[in-house]
CSV table of C-alpha atoms in Angstrom, one decimal:
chain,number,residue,atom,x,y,z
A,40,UNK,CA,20.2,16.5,-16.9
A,41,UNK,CA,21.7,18.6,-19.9
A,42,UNK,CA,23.3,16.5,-22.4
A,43,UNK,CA,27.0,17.1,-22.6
A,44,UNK,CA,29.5,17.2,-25.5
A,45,UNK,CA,30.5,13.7,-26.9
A,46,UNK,CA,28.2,12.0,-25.1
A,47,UNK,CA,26.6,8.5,-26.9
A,48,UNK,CA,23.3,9.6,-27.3
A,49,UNK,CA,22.1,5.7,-27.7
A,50,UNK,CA,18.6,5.3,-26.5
A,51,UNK,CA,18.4,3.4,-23.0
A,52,UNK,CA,16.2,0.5,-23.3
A,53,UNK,CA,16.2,-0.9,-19.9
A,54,UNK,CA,16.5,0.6,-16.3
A,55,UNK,CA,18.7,-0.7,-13.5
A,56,UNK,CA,16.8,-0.2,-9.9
A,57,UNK,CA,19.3,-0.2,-7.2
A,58,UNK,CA,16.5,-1.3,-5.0
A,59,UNK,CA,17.0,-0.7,-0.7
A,60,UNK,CA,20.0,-2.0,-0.1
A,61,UNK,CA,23.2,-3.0,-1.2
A,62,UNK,CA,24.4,-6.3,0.7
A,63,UNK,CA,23.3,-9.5,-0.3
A,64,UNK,CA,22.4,-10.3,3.6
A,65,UNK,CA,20.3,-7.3,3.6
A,66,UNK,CA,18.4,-8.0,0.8
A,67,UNK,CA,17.5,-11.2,2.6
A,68,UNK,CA,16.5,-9.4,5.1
A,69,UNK,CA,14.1,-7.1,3.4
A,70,UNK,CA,12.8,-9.8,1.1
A,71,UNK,CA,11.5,-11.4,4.3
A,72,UNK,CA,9.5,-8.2,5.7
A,73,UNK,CA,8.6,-6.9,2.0
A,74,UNK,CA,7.1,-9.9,1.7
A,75,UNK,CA,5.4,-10.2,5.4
A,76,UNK,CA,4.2,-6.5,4.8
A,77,UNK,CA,2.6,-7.8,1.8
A,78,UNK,CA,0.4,-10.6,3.1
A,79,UNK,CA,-0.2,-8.7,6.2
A,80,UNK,CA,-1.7,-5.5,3.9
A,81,UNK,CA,-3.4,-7.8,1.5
A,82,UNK,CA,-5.3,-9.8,3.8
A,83,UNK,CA,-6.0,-6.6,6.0
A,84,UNK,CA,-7.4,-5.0,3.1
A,85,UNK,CA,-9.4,-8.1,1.7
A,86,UNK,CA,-10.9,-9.2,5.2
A,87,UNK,CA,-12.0,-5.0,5.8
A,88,UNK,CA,-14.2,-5.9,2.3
A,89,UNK,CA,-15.3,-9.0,2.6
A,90,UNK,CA,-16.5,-7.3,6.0
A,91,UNK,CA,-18.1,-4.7,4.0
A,92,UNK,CA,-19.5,-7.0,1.4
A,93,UNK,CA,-21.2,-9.4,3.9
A,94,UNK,CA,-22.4,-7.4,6.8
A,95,UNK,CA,-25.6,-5.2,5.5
A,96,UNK,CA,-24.9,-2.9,8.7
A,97,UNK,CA,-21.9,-1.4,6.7
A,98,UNK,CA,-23.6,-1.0,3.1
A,99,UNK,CA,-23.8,2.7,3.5
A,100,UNK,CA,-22.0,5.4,2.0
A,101,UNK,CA,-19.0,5.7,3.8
A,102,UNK,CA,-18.2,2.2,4.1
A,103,UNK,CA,-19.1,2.0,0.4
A,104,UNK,CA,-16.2,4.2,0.1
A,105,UNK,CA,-13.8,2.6,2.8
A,106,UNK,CA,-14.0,-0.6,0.3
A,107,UNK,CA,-12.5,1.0,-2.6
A,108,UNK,CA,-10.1,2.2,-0.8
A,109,UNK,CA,-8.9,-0.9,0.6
A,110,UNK,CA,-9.3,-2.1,-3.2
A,111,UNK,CA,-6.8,1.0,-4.0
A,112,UNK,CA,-4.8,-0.4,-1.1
A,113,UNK,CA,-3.9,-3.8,-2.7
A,114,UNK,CA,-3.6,-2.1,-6.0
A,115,UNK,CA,-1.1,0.1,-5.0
A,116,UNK,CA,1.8,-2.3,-3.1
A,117,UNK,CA,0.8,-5.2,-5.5
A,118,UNK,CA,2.3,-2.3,-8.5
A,119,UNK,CA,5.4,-1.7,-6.3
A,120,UNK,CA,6.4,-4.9,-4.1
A,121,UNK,CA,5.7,-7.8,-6.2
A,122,UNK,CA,8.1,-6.8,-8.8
A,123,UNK,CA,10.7,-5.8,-5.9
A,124,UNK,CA,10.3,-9.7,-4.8
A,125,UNK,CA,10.8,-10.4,-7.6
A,126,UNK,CA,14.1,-8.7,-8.6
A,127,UNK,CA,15.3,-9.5,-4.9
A,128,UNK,CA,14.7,-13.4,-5.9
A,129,UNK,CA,16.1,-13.0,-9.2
A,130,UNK,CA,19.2,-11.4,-8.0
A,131,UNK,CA,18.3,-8.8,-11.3
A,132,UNK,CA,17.5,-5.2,-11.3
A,133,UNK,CA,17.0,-4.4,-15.1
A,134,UNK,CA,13.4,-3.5,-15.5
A,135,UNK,CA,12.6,-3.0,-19.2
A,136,UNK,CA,11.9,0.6,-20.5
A,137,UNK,CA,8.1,-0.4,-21.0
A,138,UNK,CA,7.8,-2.0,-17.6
A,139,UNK,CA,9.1,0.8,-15.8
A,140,UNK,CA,7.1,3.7,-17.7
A,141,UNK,CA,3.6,1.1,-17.3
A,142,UNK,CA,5.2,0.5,-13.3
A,143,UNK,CA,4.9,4.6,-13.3
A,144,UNK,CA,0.9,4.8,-15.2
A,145,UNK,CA,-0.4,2.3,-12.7
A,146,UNK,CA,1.3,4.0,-9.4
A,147,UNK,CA,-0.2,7.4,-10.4
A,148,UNK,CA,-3.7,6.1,-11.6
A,149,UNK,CA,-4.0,4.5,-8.4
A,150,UNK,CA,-2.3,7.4,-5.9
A,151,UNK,CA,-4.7,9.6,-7.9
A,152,UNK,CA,-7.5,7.9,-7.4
A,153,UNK,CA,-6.3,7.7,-3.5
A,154,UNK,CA,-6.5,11.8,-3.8
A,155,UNK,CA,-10.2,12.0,-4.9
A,156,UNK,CA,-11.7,9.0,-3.1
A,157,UNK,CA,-10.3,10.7,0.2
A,158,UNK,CA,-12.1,14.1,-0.9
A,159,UNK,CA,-15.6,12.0,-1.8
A,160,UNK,CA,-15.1,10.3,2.1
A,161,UNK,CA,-14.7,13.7,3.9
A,162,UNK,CA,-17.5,15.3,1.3
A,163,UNK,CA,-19.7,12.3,3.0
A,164,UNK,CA,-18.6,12.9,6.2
A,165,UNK,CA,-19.7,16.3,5.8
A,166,UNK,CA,-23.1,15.5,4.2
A,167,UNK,CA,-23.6,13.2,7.2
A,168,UNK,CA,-22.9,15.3,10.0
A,169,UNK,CA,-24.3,18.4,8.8
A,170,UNK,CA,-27.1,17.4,6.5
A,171,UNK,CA,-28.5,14.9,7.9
A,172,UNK,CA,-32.0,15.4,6.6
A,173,UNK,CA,-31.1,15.4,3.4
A,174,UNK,CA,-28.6,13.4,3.3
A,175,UNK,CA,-30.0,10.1,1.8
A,176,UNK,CA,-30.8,12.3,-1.4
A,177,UNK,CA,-27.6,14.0,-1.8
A,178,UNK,CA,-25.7,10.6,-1.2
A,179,UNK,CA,-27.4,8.1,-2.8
A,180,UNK,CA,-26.0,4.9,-4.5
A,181,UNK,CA,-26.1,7.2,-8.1
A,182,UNK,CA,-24.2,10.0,-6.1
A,183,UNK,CA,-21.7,7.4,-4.8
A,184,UNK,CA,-21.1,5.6,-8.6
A,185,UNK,CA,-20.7,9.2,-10.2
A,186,UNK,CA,-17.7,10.3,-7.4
A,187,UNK,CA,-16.2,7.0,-8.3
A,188,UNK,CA,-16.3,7.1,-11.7
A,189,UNK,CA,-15.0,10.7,-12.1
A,190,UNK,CA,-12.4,10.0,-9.6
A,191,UNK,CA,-11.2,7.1,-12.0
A,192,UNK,CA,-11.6,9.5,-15.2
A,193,UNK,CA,-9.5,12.1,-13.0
A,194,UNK,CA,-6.6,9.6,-11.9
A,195,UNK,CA,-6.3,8.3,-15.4
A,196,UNK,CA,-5.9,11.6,-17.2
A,197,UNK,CA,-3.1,12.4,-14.6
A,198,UNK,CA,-1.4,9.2,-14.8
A,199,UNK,CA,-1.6,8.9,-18.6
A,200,UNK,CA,-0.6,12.5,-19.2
A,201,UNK,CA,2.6,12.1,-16.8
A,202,UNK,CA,2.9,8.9,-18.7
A,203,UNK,CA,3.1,10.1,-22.2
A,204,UNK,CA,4.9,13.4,-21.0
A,205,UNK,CA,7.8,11.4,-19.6
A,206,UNK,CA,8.1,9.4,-23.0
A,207,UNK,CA,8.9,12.6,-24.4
A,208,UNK,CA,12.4,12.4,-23.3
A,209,UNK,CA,15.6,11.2,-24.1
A,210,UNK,CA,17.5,8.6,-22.0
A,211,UNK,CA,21.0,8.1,-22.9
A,212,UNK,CA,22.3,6.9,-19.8
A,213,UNK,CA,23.3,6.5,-17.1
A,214,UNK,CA,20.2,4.1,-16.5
A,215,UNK,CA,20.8,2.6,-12.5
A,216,UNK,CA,17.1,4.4,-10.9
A,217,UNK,CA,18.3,4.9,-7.3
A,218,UNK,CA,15.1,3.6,-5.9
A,219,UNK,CA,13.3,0.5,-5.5
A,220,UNK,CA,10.5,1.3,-8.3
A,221,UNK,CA,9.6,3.7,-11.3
A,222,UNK,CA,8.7,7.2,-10.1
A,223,UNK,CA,9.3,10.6,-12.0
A,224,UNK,CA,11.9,12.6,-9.8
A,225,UNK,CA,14.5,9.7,-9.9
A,226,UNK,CA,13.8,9.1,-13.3
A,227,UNK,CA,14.0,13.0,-14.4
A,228,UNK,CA,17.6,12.6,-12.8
A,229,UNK,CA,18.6,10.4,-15.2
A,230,UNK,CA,17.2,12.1,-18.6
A,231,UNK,CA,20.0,13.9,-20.9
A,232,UNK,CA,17.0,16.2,-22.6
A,233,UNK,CA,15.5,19.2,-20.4
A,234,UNK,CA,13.1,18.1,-17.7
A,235,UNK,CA,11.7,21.4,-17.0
A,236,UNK,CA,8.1,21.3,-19.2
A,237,UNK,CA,8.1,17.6,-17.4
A,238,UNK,CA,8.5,19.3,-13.8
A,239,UNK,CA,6.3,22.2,-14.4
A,240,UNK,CA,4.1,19.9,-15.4
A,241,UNK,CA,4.0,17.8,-11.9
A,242,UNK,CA,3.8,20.8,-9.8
A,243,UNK,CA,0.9,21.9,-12.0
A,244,UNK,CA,-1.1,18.6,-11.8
A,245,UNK,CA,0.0,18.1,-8.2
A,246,UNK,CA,-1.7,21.1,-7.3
A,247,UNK,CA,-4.5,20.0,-9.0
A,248,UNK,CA,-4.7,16.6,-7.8
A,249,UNK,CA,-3.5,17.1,-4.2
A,250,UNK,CA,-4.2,21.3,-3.7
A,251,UNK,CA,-7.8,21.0,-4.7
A,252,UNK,CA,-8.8,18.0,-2.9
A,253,UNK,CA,-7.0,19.2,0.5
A,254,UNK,CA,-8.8,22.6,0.0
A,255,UNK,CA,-12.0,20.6,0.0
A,256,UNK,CA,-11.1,18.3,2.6
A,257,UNK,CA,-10.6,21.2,5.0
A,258,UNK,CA,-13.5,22.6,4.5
A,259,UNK,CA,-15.4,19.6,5.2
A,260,UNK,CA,-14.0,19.7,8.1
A,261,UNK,CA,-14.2,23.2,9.5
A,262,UNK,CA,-18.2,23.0,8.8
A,263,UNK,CA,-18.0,19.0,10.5
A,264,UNK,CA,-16.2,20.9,13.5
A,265,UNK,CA,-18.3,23.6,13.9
A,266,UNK,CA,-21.4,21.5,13.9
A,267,UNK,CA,-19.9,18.8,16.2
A,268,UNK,CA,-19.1,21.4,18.5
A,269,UNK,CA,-22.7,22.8,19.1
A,270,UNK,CA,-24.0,19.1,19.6
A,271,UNK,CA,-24.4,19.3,23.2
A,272,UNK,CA,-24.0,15.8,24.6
A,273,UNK,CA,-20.8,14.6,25.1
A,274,UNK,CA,-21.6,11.0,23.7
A,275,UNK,CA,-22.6,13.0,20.7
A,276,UNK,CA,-19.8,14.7,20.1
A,277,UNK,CA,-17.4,11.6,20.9
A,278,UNK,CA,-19.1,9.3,18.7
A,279,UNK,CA,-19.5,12.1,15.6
A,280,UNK,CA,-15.7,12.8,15.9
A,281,UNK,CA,-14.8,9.0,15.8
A,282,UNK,CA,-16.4,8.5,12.6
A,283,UNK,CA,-13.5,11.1,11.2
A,284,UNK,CA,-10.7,10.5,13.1
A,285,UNK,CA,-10.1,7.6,11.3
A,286,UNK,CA,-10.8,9.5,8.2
A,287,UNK,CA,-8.1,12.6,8.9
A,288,UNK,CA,-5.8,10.1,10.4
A,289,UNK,CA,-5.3,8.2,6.7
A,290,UNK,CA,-5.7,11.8,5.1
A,291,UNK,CA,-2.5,13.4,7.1
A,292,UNK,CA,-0.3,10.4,6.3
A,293,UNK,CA,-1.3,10.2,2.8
A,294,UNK,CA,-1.2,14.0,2.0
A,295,UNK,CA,2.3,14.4,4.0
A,296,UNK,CA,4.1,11.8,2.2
A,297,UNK,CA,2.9,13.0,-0.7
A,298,UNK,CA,3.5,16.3,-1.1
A,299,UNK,CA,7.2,15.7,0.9
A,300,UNK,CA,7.9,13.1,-2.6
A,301,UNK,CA,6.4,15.5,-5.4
A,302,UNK,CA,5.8,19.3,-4.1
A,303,UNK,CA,10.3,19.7,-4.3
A,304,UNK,CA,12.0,17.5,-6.5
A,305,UNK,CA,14.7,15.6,-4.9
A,306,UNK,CA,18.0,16.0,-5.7
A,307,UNK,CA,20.5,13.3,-5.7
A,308,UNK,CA,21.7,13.6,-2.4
A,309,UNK,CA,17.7,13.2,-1.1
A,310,UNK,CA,17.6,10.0,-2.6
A,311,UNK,CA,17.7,7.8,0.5
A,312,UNK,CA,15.0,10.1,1.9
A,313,UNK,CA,13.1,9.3,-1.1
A,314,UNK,CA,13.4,5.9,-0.5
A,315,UNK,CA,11.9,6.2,2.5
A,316,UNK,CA,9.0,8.5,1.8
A,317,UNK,CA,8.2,5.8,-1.1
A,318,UNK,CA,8.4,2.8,1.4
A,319,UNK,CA,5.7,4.5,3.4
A,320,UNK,CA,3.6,5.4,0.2
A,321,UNK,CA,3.2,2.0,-1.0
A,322,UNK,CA,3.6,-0.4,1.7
A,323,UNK,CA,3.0,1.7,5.1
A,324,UNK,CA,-0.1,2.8,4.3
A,325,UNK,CA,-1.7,0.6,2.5
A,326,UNK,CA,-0.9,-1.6,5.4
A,327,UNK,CA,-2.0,0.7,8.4
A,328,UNK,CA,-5.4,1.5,6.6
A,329,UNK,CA,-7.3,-1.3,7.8
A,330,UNK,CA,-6.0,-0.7,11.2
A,331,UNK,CA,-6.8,2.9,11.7
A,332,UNK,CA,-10.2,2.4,10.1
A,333,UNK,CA,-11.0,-0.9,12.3
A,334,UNK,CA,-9.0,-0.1,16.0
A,335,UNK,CA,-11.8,2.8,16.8
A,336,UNK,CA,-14.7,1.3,15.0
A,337,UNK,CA,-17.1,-1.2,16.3
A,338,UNK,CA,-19.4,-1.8,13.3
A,339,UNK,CA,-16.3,-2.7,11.3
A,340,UNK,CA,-14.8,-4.9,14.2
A,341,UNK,CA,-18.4,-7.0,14.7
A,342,UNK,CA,-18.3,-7.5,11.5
A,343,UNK,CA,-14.8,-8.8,11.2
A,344,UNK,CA,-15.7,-10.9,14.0
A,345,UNK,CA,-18.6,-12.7,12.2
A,346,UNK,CA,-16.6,-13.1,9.0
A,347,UNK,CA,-13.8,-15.3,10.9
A,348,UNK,CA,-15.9,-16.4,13.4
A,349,UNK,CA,-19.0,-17.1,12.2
A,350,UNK,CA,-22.4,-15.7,13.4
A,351,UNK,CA,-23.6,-18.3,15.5
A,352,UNK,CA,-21.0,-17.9,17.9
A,353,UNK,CA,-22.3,-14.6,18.9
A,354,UNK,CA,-25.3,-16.0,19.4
């Protein structure tokens, strides 16, 4: 947004976040399953790694993997529906300038990270299938820190260089965010200094941090398909492509969402559609990973079986 002539060019200090919905009896409403969704995606998440943390059958790679994304998981709706609760409970939407821009850094460190921990899990999934000889070498537990911790480096450069870009410019109102937590395109809306450095700047990192990682994703998969394909039992096949349906199932949601929210900046009219896009980034997901990576996986449901159950009942 252009600044026009005469207008106060006093600096905003807070941000008003018009949230869901408008009617108090509404709000109710979505208190009650904002806050459902929460403990439903929290405790999914925290029984898939307790699972993981207990059972020695699942410390391997992949499931080393699977338990930092359900760590990514809680991170990301505890950013975004807490503070929602919050306001809703409150009956006040300011969020503080700082709060909002911090709200924004942790969102994108953690949707970054989301990015290249999917890549690492198809990358295994690929070493797996169609190195299997060598595969305890090329994904050992040094392997498996060093993804991680260049995945983290990655996601924090993004998120702090969106951060510090978007501090950058000038907010002189208006300040009401139609959306129910801090994200660049609703808050580019509102600037009254030239946004376009800021949105060349997202499409340019998007690429990076979603093009690139997709690119690589596919072609772990092409080379996964092609070598499940000349596997010539059946049970061979259908067990192979279990372990990554689950996989490409959480990749397609996460990756369409995504790029639907960043990839075209939505105008003001696309706001509702944004709302919706962001309810199923940051509480959707997060809540249907533990289901899509336990429905079609027994290792993962034995083991949630013993953790609530205890072993000596399946003895």
């Amino acid at each position: 947004m252009e600044p026009e002539a005469g207008t106060n060019m006093t600096a905003v200090t807070e941000f008003i976040l018009l949230g869901l919905v408008e009617t108090e009896e509404m709000q109710s409403v979505v208190f009650v399953l904002f806050l459902l969704a929460y403990l439903v995606t929290v405790g999914g998440n925290i029984s898939i790694l307790t699972a993981i943390l207990v059972e020695p059958k699942l410390h391997t790679p992949m499931y080393f993997f699977l338990g930092n994304l359900s760590v990514l998981d809680v991170g990301c709706i505890t950013v975004t529906v807490p503070p929602m609760l919050g306001r809703l409970l409150s009956h006040k939407h300011t969020v503080p300038y700082g709060a909002c821009l911090s709200q924004l850094f942790f969102f994108h460190l953690l949707a970054g990270m989301d990015c290249f921990l999917l890549t690492a899990m198809a990358y295994d999934r690929f070493l797996a299938i169609c190195r299997p000889l060598t595969y305890s070498i090329r994904m050992s537990q040094t392997v498996q820190k060093i993804l991680v911790a260049v995945s983290w480096a990655c996601a924090f450069t993004n998120a702090l260089t969106h951060t510090v870009a978007i501090s950058t410019l000038n907010f002189c109102g208006p300040k009401e965010v139609n959306h129910f937590y801090c994200d660049l395109p609703q808050l580019f809306q509102l600037s009254c200094s030239s946004t376009q450095l800021n949105e060349l700047l997202l499409f340019a990192l998007g690429f990076i941090m979603a093009g690139s990682p997709v690119v690589l994703i596919v072609t772990s998969y092409v080379h996964v398909a092609a070598a499940v394909l000349r596997i010539r039992s059946v049970e061979g096949r259908k067990k192979a492509f279990s372990t990554c349906g689950s996989h490409l199932t959480v990749v397609c949601l996460f990756y369409g969402t995504g790029i639907f929210n960043y990839m075209r900046l939505g105008s003001e009219e696309a706001s509702d559609k944004d709302k919706g896009v962001g309810v199923f980034n940051t509480v959707i997901n997060p809540m249907l990973n533990p289901l899509i990576y336990s429905l079609r996986n027994p290792d993962v449901q034995g083991a949630l079986w013993r953790v609530f159950v205890g072993r000596q009942s399946l003895t």
